Amino acid sequence: MLIVIPNVLSGEALQQARALLRDAPWGDGRATAGDQSAQVKNNQQLPQDHEVTAALRQLVLEGLSRSLVFFSAALPKRIFPPLFNHYGGRANAFGNHIDSAVRTITFGEAMGQQVRTDLSGTLFLNDPADYDGGELVIEGLPGQPRIKLPAGDLVLYSATTVHRVEP
């Protein structure tokens, strides 16, 4: 399964997201990785309980809520709170991995609740011409496409597929 959903974030929402990210408090991405993923995860991630993350999460969830394609394709019972990753400098890749099948919410009122994650999504916040590398590669797809979408677009794929983010 591979579904591209255009314009999850509007131009205005992207501007808001980029403004929030300018002074974002990035930390080691391995903090949210399981034992296997931590061995290949080399990126930065926003803390899940930070106010910047909460504001970004709201933008993304509002964008998803307006997408009929997302709801038709995903049929979500619940949506795990989005994680925000940054690739650059020495923290520039995430090797082959499979996303966790069950994730635990680690903040807020839902803290401790577990969510089964059958689908994963990658939302691009920058246009492809603005950075080198960073392609999402999903193993097992014909031609093994290197996915790098316009800002605001999301790709939805099975969480059980082996995938990576290229340096």
Short mmCIF file of C-alpha atoms in Angstrom, two decimals:
data_model
loop_
_atom_site.label_atom_id
_atom_site.label_comp_id
_atom_site.label_asym_id
_atom_site.label_seq_id
_atom_site.Cartn_x
_atom_site.Cartn_y
_atom_site.Cartn_z
CA MET A 1 0.00 0.00 0.00
CA LEU A 2 1.32 3.40 -0.97
CA ILE A 3 -1.00 6.39 -1.20
CA VAL A 4 0.07 9.97 -1.83
CA ILE A 5 -2.24 12.55 -0.29
CA PRO A 6 -1.59 16.04 -1.65
CA ASN A 7 -2.07 19.27 0.26
CA VAL A 8 -2.58 17.90 3.76
CA LEU A 9 -1.09 21.20 4.87
CA SER A 10 -2.03 24.39 3.05
CA GLY A 11 0.49 27.09 2.20
CA GLU A 12 -0.62 29.06 5.25
CA ALA A 13 -0.30 26.02 7.55
CA LEU A 14 3.18 25.33 6.14
CA GLN A 15 4.22 28.91 6.91
CA GLN A 16 2.95 28.50 10.47
CA ALA A 17 4.79 25.18 10.82
CA ARG A 18 8.06 26.62 9.53
CA ALA A 19 7.79 29.59 11.90
CA LEU A 20 7.31 27.20 14.82
CA LEU A 21 10.26 25.09 13.71
CA ARG A 22 12.75 27.99 13.47
CA ASP A 23 13.68 27.81 17.16
CA ALA A 24 12.49 24.28 17.86
CA PRO A 25 14.19 22.34 20.68
CA TRP A 26 15.44 19.32 18.73
CA GLY A 27 16.69 16.28 20.65
CA ASP A 28 18.14 12.88 19.82
CA GLY A 29 15.65 10.93 17.71
CA ARG A 30 16.64 7.65 19.33
CA ALA A 31 14.65 8.69 22.42
CA THR A 32 11.46 7.30 20.85
CA ALA A 33 13.02 4.32 19.07
CA GLY A 34 12.77 0.71 20.14
CA ASP A 35 15.93 -1.35 20.59
CA GLN A 36 16.14 -2.39 16.94
CA SER A 37 15.34 1.02 15.45
CA ALA A 38 17.72 2.82 17.80
CA GLN A 39 20.60 1.04 16.07
CA VAL A 40 19.79 2.70 12.73
CA LYS A 41 18.02 5.93 13.75
CA ASN A 42 20.22 8.98 13.29
CA ASN A 43 18.01 12.06 13.31
CA GLN A 44 16.66 14.72 15.60
CA GLN A 45 13.15 14.82 17.01
CA LEU A 46 10.99 17.29 18.90
CA PRO A 47 10.07 16.33 22.46
CA GLN A 48 6.50 15.03 22.45
CA ASP A 49 5.46 17.13 25.44
CA HIS A 50 6.77 20.50 24.18
CA GLU A 51 4.47 23.43 23.27
CA VAL A 52 5.99 23.67 19.76
CA THR A 53 5.20 20.00 19.18
CA ALA A 54 1.64 20.51 20.43
CA ALA A 55 1.09 23.41 18.02
CA LEU A 56 2.55 21.46 15.09
CA ARG A 57 0.51 18.41 16.00
CA GLN A 58 -2.66 20.52 15.93
CA LEU A 59 -1.82 21.82 12.43
CA VAL A 60 -1.25 18.30 11.13
CA LEU A 61 -4.34 16.78 12.74
CA GLU A 62 -6.49 19.62 11.39
CA GLY A 63 -5.05 19.00 7.92
CA LEU A 64 -5.74 15.27 8.17
CA SER A 65 -9.29 15.92 9.40
CA ARG A 66 -10.02 17.84 6.18
CA SER A 67 -8.67 15.09 3.93
CA LEU A 68 -11.34 12.77 2.57
CA VAL A 69 -8.60 10.74 0.88
CA PHE A 70 -6.86 10.18 4.23
CA PHE A 71 -10.03 9.01 5.95
CA SER A 72 -11.07 6.81 3.02
CA ALA A 73 -7.64 5.19 2.76
CA ALA A 74 -6.75 4.88 6.44
CA LEU A 75 -10.14 4.39 8.11
CA PRO A 76 -8.54 5.44 11.41
CA LYS A 77 -10.04 4.44 14.74
CA ARG A 78 -7.33 6.48 16.47
CA ILE A 79 -4.38 8.52 15.27
CA PHE A 80 -1.12 8.30 17.20
CA PRO A 81 0.16 11.81 17.93
CA PRO A 82 2.51 12.79 15.09
CA LEU A 83 6.26 12.78 15.69
CA PHE A 84 8.39 15.52 14.13
CA ASN A 85 11.82 14.60 12.82
CA HIS A 86 14.66 16.67 11.42
CA TYR A 87 17.45 15.40 9.19
CA GLY A 88 20.62 17.41 8.65
CA GLY A 89 24.31 17.62 9.47
CA ARG A 90 25.46 14.42 11.16
CA ALA A 91 21.91 13.43 12.17
CA ASN A 92 20.83 12.75 8.63
CA ALA A 93 19.41 9.27 8.12
CA PHE A 94 17.20 6.52 9.46
CA GLY A 95 18.29 3.11 8.20
CA ASN A 96 16.06 0.17 7.32
CA HIS A 97 13.43 -0.39 9.99
CA ILE A 98 9.82 -1.34 10.63
CA ASP A 99 7.71 1.02 12.71
CA SER A 100 6.51 -0.21 16.10
CA ALA A 101 3.22 -2.10 15.86
CA VAL A 102 2.06 -0.73 19.21
CA ARG A 103 3.08 2.70 20.47
CA THR A 104 2.56 4.17 23.93
CA ILE A 105 1.52 7.79 24.35
CA THR A 106 4.04 9.41 26.70
CA PHE A 107 2.43 12.78 27.50
CA GLY A 108 -0.81 14.53 28.35
CA GLU A 109 -4.17 13.12 29.36
CA ALA A 110 -3.72 10.02 27.20
CA MET A 111 -0.34 9.18 28.78
CA GLY A 112 0.16 5.44 29.07
CA GLN A 113 -2.46 4.54 26.47
CA GLN A 114 -1.32 2.20 23.75
CA VAL A 115 -2.21 2.63 20.10
CA ARG A 116 -1.91 -0.06 17.45
CA THR A 117 -0.26 1.43 14.38
CA ASP A 118 -1.13 -0.35 11.15
CA LEU A 119 -0.25 2.57 8.90
CA SER A 120 2.57 5.08 8.86
CA GLY A 121 2.67 8.42 7.16
CA THR A 122 5.41 10.84 6.20
CA LEU A 123 4.42 14.47 5.76
CA PHE A 124 6.93 16.64 3.93
CA LEU A 125 7.38 20.15 5.37
CA ASN A 126 9.93 21.40 2.82
CA ASP A 127 9.95 21.34 -0.96
CA PRO A 128 12.34 18.82 -2.59
CA ALA A 129 14.45 21.59 -4.15
CA ASP A 130 15.18 23.02 -0.68
CA TYR A 131 17.33 20.11 0.52
CA ASP A 132 19.56 17.28 -0.65
CA GLY A 133 18.86 13.65 0.26
CA GLY A 134 16.08 12.77 2.66
CA GLU A 135 14.24 10.42 0.31
CA LEU A 136 11.88 7.88 1.85
CA VAL A 137 12.56 4.42 0.42
CA ILE A 138 10.05 1.63 1.05
CA GLU A 139 11.41 -1.87 0.45
CA GLY A 140 9.41 -4.34 -1.62
CA LEU A 141 7.71 -1.86 -3.92
CA PRO A 142 8.24 -2.30 -7.66
CA GLY A 143 11.14 -0.14 -8.75
CA GLN A 144 11.79 0.79 -5.12
CA PRO A 145 10.77 4.44 -5.55
CA ARG A 146 12.64 7.20 -3.75
CA ILE A 147 9.84 9.33 -2.34
CA LYS A 148 10.38 13.06 -1.92
CA LEU A 149 7.11 14.98 -2.18
CA PRO A 150 6.20 18.66 -2.34
CA ALA A 151 5.80 20.46 0.98
CA GLY A 152 2.39 19.75 2.51
CA ASP A 153 1.97 16.36 0.84
CA LEU A 154 1.80 13.10 2.79
CA VAL A 155 2.59 9.54 1.80
CA LEU A 156 0.68 6.79 3.62
CA TYR A 157 2.11 3.26 3.75
CA SER A 158 1.86 0.04 5.73
CA ALA A 159 3.69 0.27 9.05
CA THR A 160 4.84 -3.32 8.56
CA THR A 161 7.02 -2.49 5.55
CA VAL A 162 10.76 -2.09 5.83
CA HIS A 163 11.61 1.50 5.02
CA ARG A 164 14.36 4.08 5.49
CA VAL A 165 15.23 7.75 5.09
CA GLU A 166 18.29 8.29 2.91
CA PRO A 167 21.13 10.62 3.95
#
